[in-house]
CSV table of C-alpha atoms in Angstrom, one decimal:
chain,number,residue,atom,x,y,z
A,163,MET,CA,150.7,159.1,54.5
A,164,ARG,CA,147.3,157.0,53.3
A,165,THR,CA,147.7,155.3,49.5
A,166,ASP,CA,145.1,157.5,47.8
A,167,GLU,CA,147.3,160.6,48.5
A,168,ARG,CA,150.6,159.0,47.5
A,169,THR,CA,149.2,158.4,44.4
A,170,ALA,CA,147.1,161.0,43.2
A,171,PRO,CA,149.6,163.1,41.5
A,172,ALA,CA,150.4,159.8,39.5
A,173,ALA,CA,147.1,161.3,37.3
A,174,PRO,CA,148.1,164.5,36.2
A,175,VAL,CA,150.9,163.6,34.8
A,176,ALA,CA,150.0,160.8,33.0
A,177,ALA,CA,147.3,163.0,31.5
A,178,GLY,CA,149.8,165.9,30.8
A,179,LEU,CA,152.6,163.3,28.7
A,180,ARG,CA,149.3,161.8,26.8
A,181,GLU,CA,148.6,165.4,25.7
A,182,ARG,CA,151.7,165.9,24.7
A,183,LYS,CA,152.0,162.6,22.9
A,184,LYS,CA,148.7,164.1,21.1
A,185,ARG,CA,150.3,167.1,20.5
A,186,ARG,CA,153.2,165.2,19.0
A,187,THR,CA,151.2,162.9,16.8
A,188,ARG,CA,149.3,165.9,15.4
A,189,ASP,CA,152.1,167.9,14.6
A,190,ALA,CA,154.0,165.3,12.6
A,191,LEU,CA,151.1,164.7,10.5
A,192,LEU,CA,151.2,168.6,9.8
A,193,ARG,CA,154.5,168.2,8.6
A,194,ALA,CA,153.8,165.4,6.7
A,195,ALA,CA,150.8,166.1,4.9
A,196,LEU,CA,152.3,169.8,4.1
A,197,LEU,CA,155.8,168.2,2.5
A,198,LEU,CA,154.0,165.8,0.3
A,199,PHE,CA,151.5,168.9,-0.2
A,200,VAL,CA,154.4,170.6,-1.7
A,201,SER,CA,156.6,168.2,-3.1
A,202,GLN,CA,154.0,166.4,-5.1
A,203,GLY,CA,150.9,168.4,-5.0
A,204,TYR,CA,147.8,168.4,-3.1
A,205,GLU,CA,145.7,166.8,-4.8
A,206,ARG,CA,147.8,164.0,-5.6
A,207,THR,CA,148.5,163.1,-2.5
A,208,THR,CA,146.2,160.8,-0.5
A,209,VAL,CA,145.5,160.1,3.5
A,210,ASP,CA,147.5,156.7,3.0
A,211,GLU,CA,150.3,158.6,1.7
A,212,ILE,CA,150.8,160.9,5.2
A,213,THR,CA,149.6,158.3,7.6
A,214,ASP,CA,152.4,155.8,6.1
A,215,ALA,CA,154.5,159.3,6.1
A,216,VAL,CA,154.1,159.5,10.4
A,217,HIS,CA,153.4,155.8,10.5
A,218,VAL,CA,150.6,155.9,12.4
A,219,SER,CA,146.7,154.5,10.8
A,220,GLN,CA,143.6,156.8,9.3
A,221,ARG,CA,141.8,156.4,12.3
A,222,THR,CA,144.3,158.4,13.8
A,223,PHE,CA,144.5,160.9,10.9
A,224,PHE,CA,140.7,161.7,11.4
A,225,ARG,CA,141.2,161.9,14.9
A,226,TYR,CA,142.3,164.9,14.1
A,227,PHE,CA,141.7,165.9,11.3
A,228,ALA,CA,138.0,165.8,10.1
A,229,SER,CA,139.9,165.9,5.9
A,230,LYS,CA,142.7,166.2,4.0
A,231,GLU,CA,141.8,169.9,3.3
A,232,GLU,CA,142.1,170.5,7.2
A,233,ALA,CA,145.0,169.1,7.6
A,234,ALA,CA,146.1,171.8,4.6
A,235,PHE,CA,145.5,174.4,6.3
A,236,GLY,CA,146.1,173.8,10.3
A,237,VAL,CA,149.9,175.3,10.2
A,238,GLN,CA,148.0,178.3,9.2
A,239,ASP,CA,145.6,178.2,12.2
A,240,LEU,CA,148.7,178.9,14.2
A,241,VAL,CA,149.9,181.9,12.3
A,242,GLU,CA,146.6,182.9,12.1
A,243,SER,CA,146.8,182.5,16.4
A,244,HIS,CA,149.5,184.4,16.5
A,245,PHE,CA,148.3,187.1,15.1
A,246,PHE,CA,145.1,187.8,17.0
A,247,ALA,CA,147.4,187.0,20.1
A,248,ALA,CA,149.9,189.8,18.4
A,249,LEU,CA,146.3,192.2,17.8
A,250,GLN,CA,145.4,191.4,21.2
A,251,ALA,CA,148.7,192.6,22.7
A,252,ARG,CA,148.7,196.1,20.7
A,253,PRO,CA,148.7,199.5,22.5
A,254,ALA,CA,145.3,201.1,22.9
A,255,ALA,CA,146.1,203.9,21.9
A,256,GLU,CA,147.1,203.1,18.3
A,257,GLY,CA,143.5,203.2,16.0
A,258,PRO,CA,142.1,200.1,13.9
A,259,LEU,CA,144.2,199.6,10.8
A,260,GLU,CA,147.3,200.8,12.5
A,261,ALA,CA,146.7,198.2,15.3
A,262,MET,CA,146.1,195.9,12.5
A,263,ARG,CA,149.0,197.0,10.8
A,264,GLY,CA,151.7,196.5,13.5
A,265,ALA,CA,149.9,193.1,14.3
A,266,VAL,CA,150.4,191.8,11.2
A,267,LEU,CA,154.2,192.8,11.1
A,268,ALA,CA,154.8,191.9,14.0
A,269,THR,CA,153.5,188.2,13.1
A,270,TRP,CA,155.8,187.8,10.4
A,271,ASP,CA,159.1,189.6,12.3
A,272,THR,CA,157.9,186.6,15.2
A,273,LEU,CA,157.2,183.9,12.2
A,274,ASP,CA,159.5,181.0,13.6
A,275,GLN,CA,157.7,181.9,17.1
A,276,ALA,CA,154.3,180.8,16.0
A,277,LEU,CA,155.6,177.8,14.3
A,278,GLY,CA,157.1,176.6,16.9
A,279,GLU,CA,158.6,172.9,16.5
A,280,VAL,CA,155.9,171.9,13.9
A,281,VAL,CA,157.2,172.9,10.8
A,282,PRO,CA,160.2,174.9,9.6
A,283,VAL,CA,159.0,178.1,8.4
A,284,GLU,CA,160.4,177.4,5.4
A,285,LEU,CA,158.2,174.9,4.1
A,286,TYR,CA,155.1,176.9,5.3
A,287,MET,CA,155.7,179.7,3.4
A,288,ARG,CA,155.7,177.0,0.8
A,289,GLY,CA,152.6,175.7,1.7
A,290,CYS,CA,151.6,179.4,1.0
A,291,ARG,CA,152.8,179.0,-2.6
A,292,LEU,CA,151.1,176.5,-3.0
A,293,ILE,CA,147.6,177.6,-1.7
A,294,GLU,CA,147.8,180.5,-3.8
A,295,ARG,CA,149.1,178.0,-7.2
A,296,THR,CA,145.8,175.6,-6.1
A,297,PRO,CA,142.6,175.9,-7.3
A,298,ALA,CA,140.7,173.7,-5.0
A,299,LEU,CA,143.2,175.3,-1.7
A,300,LEU,CA,142.7,178.9,-3.3
A,301,ALA,CA,139.0,178.8,-3.0
A,302,VAL,CA,138.5,177.3,0.6
A,303,HIS,CA,141.1,180.1,1.5
A,304,LEU,CA,139.0,182.8,0.7
A,305,ARG,CA,136.0,180.5,2.0
A,306,ARG,CA,138.0,181.6,5.4
A,307,CYS,CA,138.5,184.8,5.3
A,308,THR,CA,135.0,185.2,5.1
A,309,GLY,CA,135.3,183.9,9.2
A,310,LEU,CA,138.3,185.1,9.5
A,311,GLU,CA,137.1,188.5,8.4
A,312,GLU,CA,134.5,188.4,10.6
A,313,ARG,CA,136.7,187.8,13.9
A,314,ILE,CA,138.6,190.1,13.2
A,315,ALA,CA,136.0,193.0,12.9
A,316,ARG,CA,135.0,191.6,16.5
A,317,GLN,CA,137.9,191.9,18.3
A,318,LEU,CA,138.5,195.2,17.1
A,319,ALA,CA,134.8,195.9,18.0
A,320,ALA,CA,135.5,194.9,22.1
A,321,ARG,CA,139.3,196.2,21.6
A,322,GLU,CA,137.0,200.3,20.9
A,323,GLY,CA,134.1,199.0,23.0
A,324,LEU,CA,132.3,199.0,20.1
A,325,ASP,CA,129.2,196.3,19.3
A,326,VAL,CA,129.8,195.1,16.3
A,327,ASP,CA,126.2,194.3,15.3
A,328,ALA,CA,125.4,198.0,15.6
A,329,ASP,CA,128.1,200.0,14.6
A,330,PRO,CA,129.4,198.8,10.9
A,331,ARG,CA,133.0,200.6,11.4
A,332,PRO,CA,134.8,197.2,13.0
A,333,ARG,CA,133.6,195.0,9.6
A,334,VAL,CA,134.9,198.1,7.1
A,335,ALA,CA,137.8,198.3,8.6
A,336,ALA,CA,138.0,194.2,9.3
A,337,ALA,CA,137.6,194.1,5.3
A,338,ALA,CA,139.8,197.1,4.1
A,339,PHE,CA,142.3,195.2,5.9
A,340,CYS,CA,141.4,191.7,4.8
A,341,GLY,CA,141.3,193.0,1.2
A,342,VAL,CA,145.3,194.3,1.7
A,343,MET,CA,146.0,190.7,2.5
A,344,ARG,CA,144.4,189.2,-0.5
A,345,VAL,CA,146.1,191.4,-2.9
A,346,THR,CA,149.2,190.7,-1.0
A,347,GLY,CA,149.1,187.1,-0.9
A,348,ARG,CA,148.1,187.5,-4.6
A,349,LEU,CA,150.9,189.9,-6.2
A,350,TRP,CA,153.7,187.1,-3.7
A,351,GLY,CA,152.2,184.6,-5.3
A,352,GLN,CA,152.4,186.1,-8.5
A,353,GLY,CA,156.7,186.5,-7.7
A,354,GLU,CA,160.2,184.9,-7.6
A,355,ASP,CA,161.3,185.9,-4.2
A,356,THR,CA,159.2,183.3,-1.9
A,357,GLY,CA,161.1,184.7,2.0
A,358,VAL,CA,159.2,186.0,4.6
A,359,ALA,CA,161.2,189.4,4.1
A,360,ALA,CA,159.8,190.0,0.5
A,361,ILE,CA,155.9,189.2,1.7
A,362,ARG,CA,156.9,191.4,4.8
A,363,ARG,CA,157.9,194.6,2.3
A,364,MET,CA,155.0,193.8,0.0
A,365,THR,CA,152.5,193.4,2.7
A,366,GLU,CA,153.8,197.1,4.6
A,367,ALA,CA,153.6,199.2,1.1
A,368,CYS,CA,150.2,197.7,0.4
A,369,LEU,CA,148.9,198.5,4.2
A,370,ASP,CA,150.2,201.8,3.1
A,371,GLN,CA,148.1,202.5,0.3
A,372,ILE,CA,144.6,202.0,2.0
A,373,GLY,CA,144.5,205.7,3.1
A,374,PRO,CA,145.3,207.3,-0.1
A,375,ALA,CA,143.9,204.9,-2.6
A,376,LEU,CA,140.8,205.2,-0.6
A,377,ALA,CA,140.9,209.0,-0.7
A,378,GLY,CA,143.5,210.0,-3.0
A,379,ASN,CA,142.7,211.5,-6.6
A,380,TRP,CA,144.2,209.0,-9.1
A,381,ARG,CA,144.3,210.5,-12.2
A,382,ARG,CA,148.7,211.2,-12.8
A,383,ASP,CA,147.9,214.7,-13.9
A,384,ALA,CA,146.8,215.5,-10.3
A,385,PRO,CA,148.9,216.1,-7.6
A,386,GLY,CA,150.6,213.8,-5.8
A,387,ALA,CA,149.7,211.4,-8.3
A,388,GLY,CA,152.4,208.2,-9.0
A,389,THR,CA,152.9,208.0,-5.4
A,390,GLY,CA,151.5,204.3,-5.9
A,391,PRO,CA,153.7,200.9,-5.0
A,392,ALA,CA,153.8,201.1,-8.9
A,393,GLY,CA,155.1,204.7,-9.0
A,394,ARG,CA,158.1,204.7,-6.1
């Protein structure tokens, strides 16, 4: 066996080790950042404090994140990717709203799988709470929601075999869904129960009101009135 044949496998192995090391470093920075953000506040936390907690340099931090803001939403990116995978896996027979409802509830049910070993679920939930209560982060979150809505619309269009630019239905459905999720996040952020079960219940209840809220008669004297979440 020639020398080059004998040593050829070493390159892929070394590359794999480097990638795992990079992933561990990035995950460690995400954990440290989120822990500092929720314990002392986003705006009071500096990049130096994050890097000191992981024992790396500022240069290393900016190799993985363009800014502190990007690090604050790093775990959100993981959860959103998990949601899109769940949406992709929904049965083809489901309608768009049913598929999105099933996907988001499945995401809450498997949140630990989405996060893996990056951060504990409880820390992630505290991070969500922080976003709802920090004006600077909430503003970023709302901007991100615009991109998320468009991505959902395009995935729905692909799922249904539609041209998203010719048929408005995917964008209308995505807008309705994302609007409900924003309401859910705000209500959950104002409540006392910060657990996954609480936001899952609220998500399910709010999504179930899309049809009645859009098509129903809201007057108290109308038949069937008082069946919303507040009237249950």
